[in-house]
Amino acid sequence: MAAEPRIRSPFLGLLPLPERTAITQALRTETVGGLVLLGAAVVALVWANTPWSAAYERIRDFHFGIPALGLDLSVGHWTADGLLTLFFLVAGIELKRELVVGELRTPATAALPVIAAISGMIVPAAFYAITASAGDGDLDGWAVPMATDIAFALAVLAVLSTHLPAALRAFLLTLAVVDDLGGILVIAVFFTSDLNFAALGGAFAGLVVFYLLQRFRVRGWWWYAPLGLTIWALMYNGGVHATVAGVAMGLILRTTRDKDEDRSPGERTSYLLHPVSAGVAVPLFALFAAGVSISAASLNDVFTTPEPLGVVLGLVLGKTVGIFAGTYLAARFTRARLNPDLAWADVFALSSLAGIGFTVALLIGELAFPDPATAGPVKAAVLIGSLTAAALAAILIKRRNGVYRRLYEEENRDDDHDGIPDIYQVEATSQR
């Protein structure tokens, strides 16, 4: 007797319970970190626009380190090149998890979010390029509006007190993970200079050792911490942005468990470093990257100068159009069936929320425009674009919050108090 064909779950439908649990744990930390990130950005803006702004600049530009190792950096650079490596390490682990056990593990499930994410990177870059070209501006900032800041986006959701279903949150997280990979590839390929091949060779050798330690199940942080720091320093001195080292190590870490393990090395590392990344590293980067002078003249520059205007349009319009169009066309091409409890308006709202491009956008802005005179308006554009996207998303999401609340309550109802939402037990019974 032939087996019955497997019924594909609808797009943005109920997540498998293990996936839902992992997503919930990851997003809980990101939400708290996002609120801290918002606070740090506000402090930076206020501080940079008070009579004490000179003190802010002195602290940001204060140098310390080990000159003999080529590591005499300013506080601002330590946060961008050092602390953000933790952020990208955690992002690399999350990407590895998605590839091994998550939404990206099979072509069928990966196709739609990957197409949406790629479209959500290409279209904002095109918006920037068209705007900059029309105004005879600098094309170097084409990558600034490409990335989504998941922490900032979740903080907006927390402030709104929304009840977004787990599938929508998971889709947003997947978009952000692919965006982060795209951002780090852009940084690695387009923002390298004065390559030191000896140092890069040493970094590559270190990554090989890191892989072998994982391959042979060597345990103990005393092996990995010194090796990770060495790889990071060699990568920095090699002329490639040091955050690339974080992503590389995150992708190498094993995310599947052996029989004698409660957690895989990737899970343990993420559990330890995710709160530090979300609650300390990213907010400190924001504190020293988001401090731009705001005045009537600077705001006028954002909307009259091609580079910052391209950033704003890329984040607000490019992201929304790119992700929504990519999702819609991919769904039609793959014949994916949208969850009947949701509508394409929900995908559009999520697409506009993805226009919040704070952390990676600021980082790429600093790399693309090293001159502070040019970087200032571009940073202001990132802030204005992200806030505009957040406001637009807030309006669209709030309109549908009644639907989200009902779905959220259905997903989390546990009348028998066994720790497993009832909806999963109903689903299991109906499939027998």
Tab-separated table of C-alpha atoms in Angstrom:
chain	number	residue	atom	x	y	z
A	1	MET	CA	0.000	0.000	0.000
A	2	ALA	CA	1.509	3.334	-1.023
A	3	ALA	CA	2.287	5.807	1.733
A	4	GLU	CA	0.135	8.880	1.851
A	5	PRO	CA	1.893	12.019	0.627
A	6	ARG	CA	3.162	14.208	3.427
A	7	ILE	CA	1.068	17.302	3.943
A	8	ARG	CA	3.254	20.398	3.917
A	9	SER	CA	2.676	22.783	6.773
A	10	PRO	CA	1.485	26.202	5.623
A	11	PHE	CA	3.834	29.156	5.382
A	12	LEU	CA	3.929	30.929	8.767
A	13	GLY	CA	2.007	28.045	10.286
A	14	LEU	CA	2.597	26.309	13.620
A	15	LEU	CA	6.284	25.694	14.303
A	16	PRO	CA	7.548	22.284	15.475
A	17	LEU	CA	7.755	22.322	19.271
A	18	PRO	CA	11.597	22.004	19.531
A	19	GLU	CA	12.029	24.813	16.987
A	20	ARG	CA	9.490	26.965	18.802
A	21	THR	CA	11.264	26.405	22.137
A	22	ALA	CA	14.672	27.311	20.695
A	23	ILE	CA	13.271	30.405	18.957
A	24	THR	CA	11.486	31.556	22.123
A	25	GLN	CA	14.647	31.258	24.237
A	26	ALA	CA	16.773	33.123	21.695
A	27	LEU	CA	14.263	35.919	21.179
A	28	ARG	CA	13.710	36.424	24.907
A	29	THR	CA	17.374	37.381	25.332
A	30	GLU	CA	17.314	39.525	22.183
A	31	THR	CA	14.249	41.413	23.425
A	32	VAL	CA	15.869	42.341	26.731
A	33	GLY	CA	19.076	43.248	24.923
A	34	GLY	CA	17.085	45.324	22.443
A	35	LEU	CA	15.603	47.404	25.233
A	36	VAL	CA	19.102	48.011	26.605
A	37	LEU	CA	20.207	48.865	23.063
A	38	LEU	CA	17.434	51.443	22.749
A	39	GLY	CA	18.492	52.968	26.060
A	40	ALA	CA	22.140	53.141	24.972
A	41	ALA	CA	21.195	54.821	21.683
A	42	VAL	CA	19.106	57.417	23.506
A	43	VAL	CA	21.959	58.111	25.959
A	44	ALA	CA	24.397	58.506	23.073
A	45	LEU	CA	22.140	60.954	21.226
A	46	VAL	CA	21.436	63.025	24.324
A	47	TRP	CA	25.077	63.028	25.434
A	48	ALA	CA	26.352	64.044	21.985
A	49	ASN	CA	23.932	66.986	21.879
A	50	THR	CA	24.646	68.499	25.311
A	51	PRO	CA	27.381	70.848	26.536
A	52	TRP	CA	29.252	67.683	27.623
A	53	SER	CA	29.622	66.420	24.053
A	54	ALA	CA	33.369	67.094	24.163
A	55	ALA	CA	33.693	64.562	27.002
A	56	TYR	CA	31.779	62.029	24.899
A	57	GLU	CA	34.198	62.502	22.007
A	58	ARG	CA	37.247	62.283	24.289
A	59	ILE	CA	36.067	58.974	25.726
A	60	ARG	CA	35.124	57.585	22.305
A	61	ASP	CA	38.484	58.571	20.789
A	62	PHE	CA	40.659	57.538	23.760
A	63	HIS	CA	43.285	55.002	22.649
A	64	PHE	CA	44.575	52.013	24.586
A	65	GLY	CA	45.824	48.536	23.853
A	66	ILE	CA	49.056	46.751	22.931
A	67	PRO	CA	50.818	48.707	20.165
A	68	ALA	CA	53.423	45.964	19.682
A	69	LEU	CA	50.620	43.642	18.544
A	70	GLY	CA	49.014	46.261	16.314
A	71	LEU	CA	46.128	46.650	18.759
A	72	ASP	CA	46.328	50.286	19.854
A	73	LEU	CA	42.686	51.189	19.231
A	74	SER	CA	40.242	53.867	20.295
A	75	VAL	CA	37.330	53.002	22.582
A	76	GLY	CA	35.016	53.337	19.584
A	77	HIS	CA	37.095	50.917	17.552
A	78	TRP	CA	37.370	48.439	20.424
A	79	THR	CA	33.578	48.302	20.586
A	80	ALA	CA	33.218	47.960	16.794
A	81	ASP	CA	36.102	45.556	16.132
A	82	GLY	CA	36.219	43.797	19.488
A	83	LEU	CA	32.872	43.642	21.252
A	84	LEU	CA	30.861	43.259	18.046
A	85	THR	CA	32.864	40.089	17.367
A	86	LEU	CA	30.813	38.511	20.179
A	87	PHE	CA	27.641	39.620	18.385
A	88	PHE	CA	28.787	38.005	15.140
A	89	LEU	CA	29.983	34.883	16.980
A	90	VAL	CA	26.471	34.407	18.362
A	91	ALA	CA	25.025	35.193	14.911
A	92	GLY	CA	27.304	32.551	13.395
A	93	ILE	CA	26.101	29.963	15.925
A	94	GLU	CA	22.472	30.848	15.190
A	95	LEU	CA	23.103	30.569	11.457
A	96	LYS	CA	24.749	27.157	11.985
A	97	ARG	CA	21.775	26.028	14.074
A	98	GLU	CA	19.365	27.173	11.381
A	99	LEU	CA	21.369	25.300	8.734
A	100	VAL	CA	21.617	22.088	10.766
A	101	VAL	CA	18.323	21.785	12.657
A	102	GLY	CA	16.331	24.939	11.894
A	103	GLU	CA	14.366	26.489	9.055
A	104	LEU	CA	17.340	26.434	6.654
A	105	ARG	CA	18.158	22.717	6.998
A	106	THR	CA	16.296	21.653	3.837
A	107	PRO	CA	15.971	23.436	0.487
A	108	ALA	CA	12.177	23.297	0.683
A	109	THR	CA	11.961	25.178	3.981
A	110	ALA	CA	14.971	27.401	3.293
A	111	ALA	CA	13.943	28.631	-0.136
A	112	LEU	CA	11.267	31.093	0.904
A	113	PRO	CA	13.024	32.928	3.794
A	114	VAL	CA	16.361	32.952	1.949
A	115	ILE	CA	14.796	34.419	-1.211
A	116	ALA	CA	12.956	36.981	0.917
A	117	ALA	CA	16.144	37.921	2.773
A	118	ILE	CA	18.239	38.203	-0.392
A	119	SER	CA	15.545	40.322	-2.028
A	120	GLY	CA	15.488	42.379	1.175
A	121	MET	CA	19.207	43.076	0.737
A	122	ILE	CA	19.328	43.696	-3.010
A	123	VAL	CA	16.383	46.106	-3.253
A	124	PRO	CA	17.574	48.490	-0.456
A	125	ALA	CA	21.032	48.543	-2.052
A	126	ALA	CA	19.379	49.391	-5.376
A	127	PHE	CA	17.332	52.174	-3.747
A	128	TYR	CA	20.560	53.627	-2.334
A	129	ALA	CA	22.455	53.305	-5.625
A	130	ILE	CA	19.671	54.957	-7.652
A	131	THR	CA	19.319	57.818	-5.152
A	132	ALA	CA	23.074	58.392	-4.863
A	133	SER	CA	23.567	58.245	-8.642
A	134	ALA	CA	20.711	60.661	-9.273
A	135	GLY	CA	22.275	63.156	-6.868
A	136	ASP	CA	25.853	62.563	-8.076
A	137	GLY	CA	26.679	61.097	-4.653
A	138	ASP	CA	29.116	58.479	-3.367
A	139	LEU	CA	28.126	54.867	-4.125
A	140	ASP	CA	30.324	53.432	-1.346
A	141	GLY	CA	27.398	53.319	1.072
A	142	TRP	CA	25.266	50.925	-0.987
A	143	ALA	CA	25.450	48.233	1.712
A	144	VAL	CA	24.404	50.442	4.651
A	145	PRO	CA	20.618	49.798	4.406
A	146	MET	CA	20.945	46.051	3.789
A	147	ALA	CA	20.807	44.519	7.285
A	148	THR	CA	17.981	44.038	9.814
A	149	ASP	CA	18.619	44.633	13.524
A	150	ILE	CA	16.679	41.847	15.241
A	151	ALA	CA	17.303	43.209	18.763
A	152	PHE	CA	15.990	46.682	17.897
A	153	ALA	CA	12.982	45.169	16.092
A	154	LEU	CA	12.110	42.955	19.069
A	155	ALA	CA	12.491	45.910	21.414
A	156	VAL	CA	9.908	47.764	19.323
A	157	LEU	CA	7.573	44.779	19.638
A	158	ALA	CA	8.143	44.726	23.401
A	159	VAL	CA	7.348	48.430	23.707
A	160	LEU	CA	4.189	47.896	21.636
A	161	SER	CA	3.178	44.965	23.909
A	162	THR	CA	2.242	42.923	20.861
A	163	HIS	CA	1.440	39.218	20.792
A	164	LEU	CA	3.128	38.316	17.519
A	165	PRO	CA	2.777	34.569	16.807
A	166	ALA	CA	5.924	32.437	17.064
A	167	ALA	CA	5.991	31.771	13.306
A	168	LEU	CA	6.154	35.489	12.478
A	169	ARG	CA	8.910	36.018	15.051
A	170	ALA	CA	10.803	33.011	13.682
A	171	PHE	CA	10.507	34.353	10.126
A	172	LEU	CA	11.852	37.721	11.293
A	173	LEU	CA	14.748	35.980	13.073
A	174	THR	CA	15.586	33.940	9.961
A	175	LEU	CA	15.574	37.089	7.834
A	176	ALA	CA	17.905	38.787	10.317
A	177	VAL	CA	20.263	35.779	10.452
A	178	VAL	CA	20.597	35.663	6.653
A	179	ASP	CA	20.972	39.463	6.632
A	180	ASP	CA	23.789	39.222	9.175
A	181	LEU	CA	25.574	36.684	6.990
A	182	GLY	CA	25.108	38.958	3.982
A	183	GLY	CA	26.417	41.900	5.987
A	184	ILE	CA	29.527	40.075	7.151
A	185	LEU	CA	30.223	38.859	3.599
A	186	VAL	CA	29.949	42.436	2.362
A	187	ILE	CA	32.327	43.589	5.108
A	188	ALA	CA	34.803	40.788	4.344
A	189	VAL	CA	34.788	41.279	0.568
A	190	PHE	CA	34.318	45.015	0.073
A	191	PHE	CA	35.827	46.605	3.183
A	192	THR	CA	39.277	45.040	3.348
A	193	SER	CA	42.457	47.011	2.847
A	194	ASP	CA	46.231	46.520	3.091
A	195	LEU	CA	45.982	42.747	3.386
A	196	ASN	CA	48.693	41.059	5.449
A	197	PHE	CA	48.760	37.541	4.051
A	198	ALA	CA	51.032	36.232	6.783
A	199	ALA	CA	48.570	37.313	9.481
A	200	LEU	CA	45.622	36.014	7.453
A	201	GLY	CA	47.434	32.697	7.019
A	202	GLY	CA	47.902	32.539	10.785
A	203	ALA	CA	44.192	33.281	11.326
A	204	PHE	CA	43.234	30.535	8.865
A	205	ALA	CA	45.588	28.092	10.605
A	206	GLY	CA	43.971	29.027	13.907
A	207	LEU	CA	40.522	28.307	12.465
A	208	VAL	CA	41.770	24.891	11.288
A	209	VAL	CA	42.967	24.133	14.828
A	210	PHE	CA	39.594	25.370	16.145
A	211	TYR	CA	37.840	22.957	13.765
A	212	LEU	CA	40.068	20.028	14.781
A	213	LEU	CA	39.395	20.678	18.458
A	214	GLN	CA	35.687	20.488	17.693
A	215	ARG	CA	36.117	17.476	15.438
A	216	PHE	CA	37.928	15.487	18.131
A	217	ARG	CA	35.512	16.607	20.869
A	218	VAL	CA	38.115	18.512	22.892
A	219	ARG	CA	36.360	20.315	25.738
A	220	GLY	CA	37.382	23.146	28.039
A	221	TRP	CA	37.164	26.895	27.597
A	222	TRP	CA	40.926	27.197	28.317
A	223	TRP	CA	41.549	25.750	24.853
A	224	TYR	CA	39.095	27.908	22.954
A	225	ALA	CA	39.306	31.318	24.643
A	226	PRO	CA	43.062	31.934	24.002
A	227	LEU	CA	42.760	30.441	20.511
A	228	GLY	CA	39.733	32.629	19.722
A	229	LEU	CA	41.534	35.771	20.874
A	230	THR	CA	44.567	34.836	18.757
A	231	ILE	CA	42.406	34.254	15.673
A	232	TRP	CA	40.668	37.593	16.266
A	233	ALA	CA	43.978	39.512	16.605
A	234	LEU	CA	45.452	37.871	13.502
A	235	MET	CA	42.304	38.590	11.497
A	236	TYR	CA	42.408	42.232	12.559
A	237	ASN	CA	46.080	42.578	11.640
A	238	GLY	CA	45.426	40.738	8.380
A	239	GLY	CA	43.338	43.652	7.100
A	240	VAL	CA	39.984	41.834	7.220
A	241	HIS	CA	37.414	43.224	9.634
A	242	ALA	CA	37.878	41.326	12.885
A	243	THR	CA	34.177	40.490	13.234
A	244	VAL	CA	34.638	37.986	10.383
A	245	ALA	CA	36.561	35.848	12.891
A	246	GLY	CA	33.477	35.713	15.111
A	247	VAL	CA	31.214	34.438	12.337
A	248	ALA	CA	33.814	31.867	11.237
A	249	MET	CA	34.172	30.432	14.745
A	250	GLY	CA	30.402	30.437	15.216
A	251	LEU	CA	29.949	28.406	12.025
A	252	ILE	CA	32.610	25.909	13.137
A	253	LEU	CA	31.105	25.269	16.577
A	254	ARG	CA	29.110	22.038	16.660
A	255	THR	CA	25.365	22.506	17.169
A	256	THR	CA	24.320	18.839	17.361
A	257	ARG	CA	24.492	16.972	20.655
A	258	ASP	CA	26.411	13.794	21.344
A	259	LYS	CA	24.699	11.113	23.429
A	260	ASP	CA	26.503	12.165	26.623
A	261	GLU	CA	25.773	15.897	26.195
A	262	ASP	CA	22.954	17.981	27.606
A	263	ARG	CA	23.965	20.816	25.271
A	264	SER	CA	26.130	21.016	22.181
A	265	PRO	CA	29.224	23.284	22.214
A	266	GLY	CA	27.315	25.818	20.120
A	267	GLU	CA	24.375	25.777	22.527
A	268	ARG	CA	26.644	26.176	25.562
A	269	THR	CA	28.605	29.015	23.961
A	270	SER	CA	25.440	30.802	22.852
A	271	TYR	CA	23.898	30.338	26.316
A	272	LEU	CA	26.941	31.962	27.946
A	273	LEU	CA	27.683	34.700	25.403
A	274	HIS	CA	24.240	35.654	24.092
A	275	PRO	CA	23.342	37.736	27.185
A	276	VAL	CA	26.771	39.409	27.071
A	277	SER	CA	26.409	40.113	23.353
A	278	ALA	CA	22.835	41.413	23.552
A	279	GLY	CA	23.088	43.190	26.907
A	280	VAL	CA	26.653	44.562	26.869
A	281	ALA	CA	28.522	44.329	23.555
A	282	VAL	CA	25.868	45.694	21.178
A	283	PRO	CA	24.634	48.465	23.550
A	284	LEU	CA	28.228	49.650	24.125
A	285	PHE	CA	28.802	49.727	20.381
A	286	ALA	CA	25.611	51.757	20.019
A	287	LEU	CA	26.707	54.096	22.801
A	288	PHE	CA	29.837	55.078	20.886
A	289	ALA	CA	28.449	54.796	17.339
A	290	ALA	CA	25.070	56.504	17.641
A	291	GLY	CA	26.291	59.742	19.204
A	292	VAL	CA	25.721	62.137	16.328
A	293	SER	CA	25.010	65.841	16.544
A	294	ILE	CA	21.374	66.589	15.721
A	295	SER	CA	20.448	70.065	14.480
A	296	ALA	CA	18.142	71.623	11.928
A	297	ALA	CA	21.051	71.787	9.492
A	298	SER	CA	22.060	68.146	10.000
A	299	LEU	CA	18.463	66.974	9.608
A	300	ASN	CA	18.214	69.018	6.429
A	301	ASP	CA	21.387	67.283	5.176
A	302	VAL	CA	19.772	63.881	5.682
A	303	PHE	CA	16.982	64.695	3.236
A	304	THR	CA	18.922	66.852	0.782
A	305	THR	CA	22.233	64.964	0.502
A	306	PRO	CA	22.128	61.884	-1.746
A	307	GLU	CA	24.045	59.471	0.520
A	308	PRO	CA	21.958	59.798	3.711
A	309	LEU	CA	18.736	60.133	1.696
A	310	GLY	CA	19.599	56.869	-0.052
A	311	VAL	CA	20.052	55.205	3.340
A	312	VAL	CA	16.652	56.407	4.593
A	313	LEU	CA	14.856	55.329	1.409
A	314	GLY	CA	16.695	52.007	1.394
A	315	LEU	CA	15.661	51.186	4.959
A	316	VAL	CA	12.077	52.426	4.866
A	317	LEU	CA	11.036	51.613	1.298
A	318	GLY	CA	13.711	49.248	0.003
A	319	LYS	CA	13.487	46.798	2.884
A	320	THR	CA	9.693	46.764	2.901
A	321	VAL	CA	9.316	46.361	-0.861
A	322	GLY	CA	12.208	43.909	-1.153
A	323	ILE	CA	11.161	41.487	1.578
A	324	PHE	CA	7.451	41.606	0.774
A	325	ALA	CA	7.946	41.194	-2.980
A	326	GLY	CA	10.528	38.457	-2.475
A	327	THR	CA	8.253	36.597	-0.053
A	328	TYR	CA	5.155	36.928	-2.237
A	329	LEU	CA	6.880	35.840	-5.436
A	330	ALA	CA	8.713	32.977	-3.715
A	331	ALA	CA	5.444	31.752	-2.198
A	332	ARG	CA	3.758	31.828	-5.576
A	333	PHE	CA	6.715	30.113	-7.260
A	334	THR	CA	6.955	27.367	-4.613
A	335	ARG	CA	3.158	27.138	-4.296
A	336	ALA	CA	3.453	27.724	-0.573
A	337	ARG	CA	0.114	28.118	1.180
A	338	LEU	CA	-0.112	31.035	3.596
A	339	ASN	CA	-1.406	30.230	7.077
A	340	PRO	CA	-5.184	30.847	6.730
A	341	ASP	CA	-5.200	32.639	10.093
A	342	LEU	CA	-2.868	35.295	8.674
A	343	ALA	CA	-2.935	37.601	5.659
A	344	TRP	CA	-0.382	39.105	3.320
A	345	ALA	CA	-0.875	42.341	5.261
A	346	ASP	CA	0.947	40.607	8.136
A	347	VAL	CA	3.903	39.835	5.881
A	348	PHE	CA	3.924	43.472	4.752
A	349	ALA	CA	3.963	44.670	8.382
A	350	LEU	CA	6.849	42.316	9.177
A	351	SER	CA	8.691	43.548	6.080
A	352	SER	CA	8.429	47.134	7.282
A	353	LEU	CA	9.703	46.079	10.735
A	354	ALA	CA	12.765	44.588	9.023
A	355	GLY	CA	13.620	48.134	7.895
A	356	ILE	CA	15.129	48.689	11.346
A	357	GLY	CA	18.798	48.346	10.446
A	358	PHE	CA	20.599	49.821	13.405
A	359	THR	CA	23.712	47.877	14.524
A	360	VAL	CA	25.143	46.437	11.298
A	361	ALA	CA	24.021	49.511	9.341
A	362	LEU	CA	26.008	51.768	11.683
A	363	LEU	CA	29.017	49.461	11.425
A	364	ILE	CA	28.970	49.415	7.615
A	365	GLY	CA	28.371	53.180	7.616
A	366	GLU	CA	31.567	53.702	9.615
A	367	LEU	CA	33.515	51.481	7.224
A	368	ALA	CA	32.067	53.016	4.068
A	369	PHE	CA	32.525	56.623	5.223
A	370	PRO	CA	35.646	56.884	7.410
A	371	ASP	CA	35.537	60.695	7.215
A	372	PRO	CA	33.521	61.868	10.280
A	373	ALA	CA	32.101	64.774	8.289
A	374	THR	CA	30.423	62.334	5.910
A	375	ALA	CA	29.751	59.581	8.436
A	376	GLY	CA	27.713	61.873	10.711
A	377	PRO	CA	24.812	62.468	8.287
A	378	VAL	CA	24.860	58.782	7.274
A	379	LYS	CA	24.582	57.712	10.939
A	380	ALA	CA	21.766	60.202	11.422
A	381	ALA	CA	20.091	58.689	8.352
A	382	VAL	CA	20.361	55.200	9.872
A	383	LEU	CA	18.687	56.460	13.050
A	384	ILE	CA	15.939	58.339	11.186
A	385	GLY	CA	15.343	55.483	8.755
A	386	SER	CA	15.170	52.902	11.545
A	387	LEU	CA	12.805	55.036	13.616
A	388	THR	CA	10.594	55.695	10.587
A	389	ALA	CA	10.458	51.988	9.779
A	390	ALA	CA	9.638	51.258	13.426
A	391	ALA	CA	6.810	53.806	13.419
A	392	LEU	CA	5.366	52.425	10.182
A	393	ALA	CA	5.581	48.859	11.493
A	394	ALA	CA	3.968	49.896	14.788
A	395	ILE	CA	0.934	51.275	12.963
A	396	LEU	CA	0.578	48.189	10.748
A	397	ILE	CA	1.127	45.662	13.547
A	398	LYS	CA	-1.175	47.367	16.028
A	399	ARG	CA	-4.009	47.187	13.472
A	400	ARG	CA	-3.727	43.384	13.525
A	401	ASN	CA	-2.868	42.874	17.188
A	402	GLY	CA	-6.305	41.421	17.946
A	403	VAL	CA	-5.610	38.577	15.518
A	404	TYR	CA	-2.124	38.113	16.934
A	405	ARG	CA	-3.427	38.016	20.485
A	406	ARG	CA	-5.881	35.231	19.625
A	407	LEU	CA	-3.211	33.149	17.859
A	408	TYR	CA	-0.722	33.774	20.673
A	409	GLU	CA	-3.204	32.594	23.306
A	410	GLU	CA	-4.028	29.474	21.257
A	411	GLU	CA	-0.323	28.682	20.868
A	412	ASN	CA	0.377	29.013	24.588
A	413	ARG	CA	-2.768	27.514	26.180
A	414	ASP	CA	-1.846	24.669	28.516
A	415	ASP	CA	-5.046	23.659	30.307
A	416	ASP	CA	-3.630	20.385	31.611
A	417	HIS	CA	-0.477	22.124	32.958
A	418	ASP	CA	1.904	19.498	31.575
A	419	GLY	CA	4.336	22.046	30.159
A	420	ILE	CA	3.361	21.306	26.542
A	421	PRO	CA	0.944	23.690	24.793
A	422	ASP	CA	-2.347	21.928	24.109
A	423	ILE	CA	-2.264	22.822	20.411
A	424	TYR	CA	0.681	20.427	19.878
A	425	GLN	CA	-1.191	17.582	21.536
A	426	VAL	CA	-4.230	18.248	19.357
A	427	GLU	CA	-2.015	18.298	16.266
A	428	ALA	CA	-0.363	15.004	17.272
A	429	THR	CA	-3.763	13.360	17.851
A	430	SER	CA	-5.142	14.544	14.501
A	431	GLN	CA	-2.133	13.108	12.611
A	432	ARG	CA	-2.481	9.572	14.033
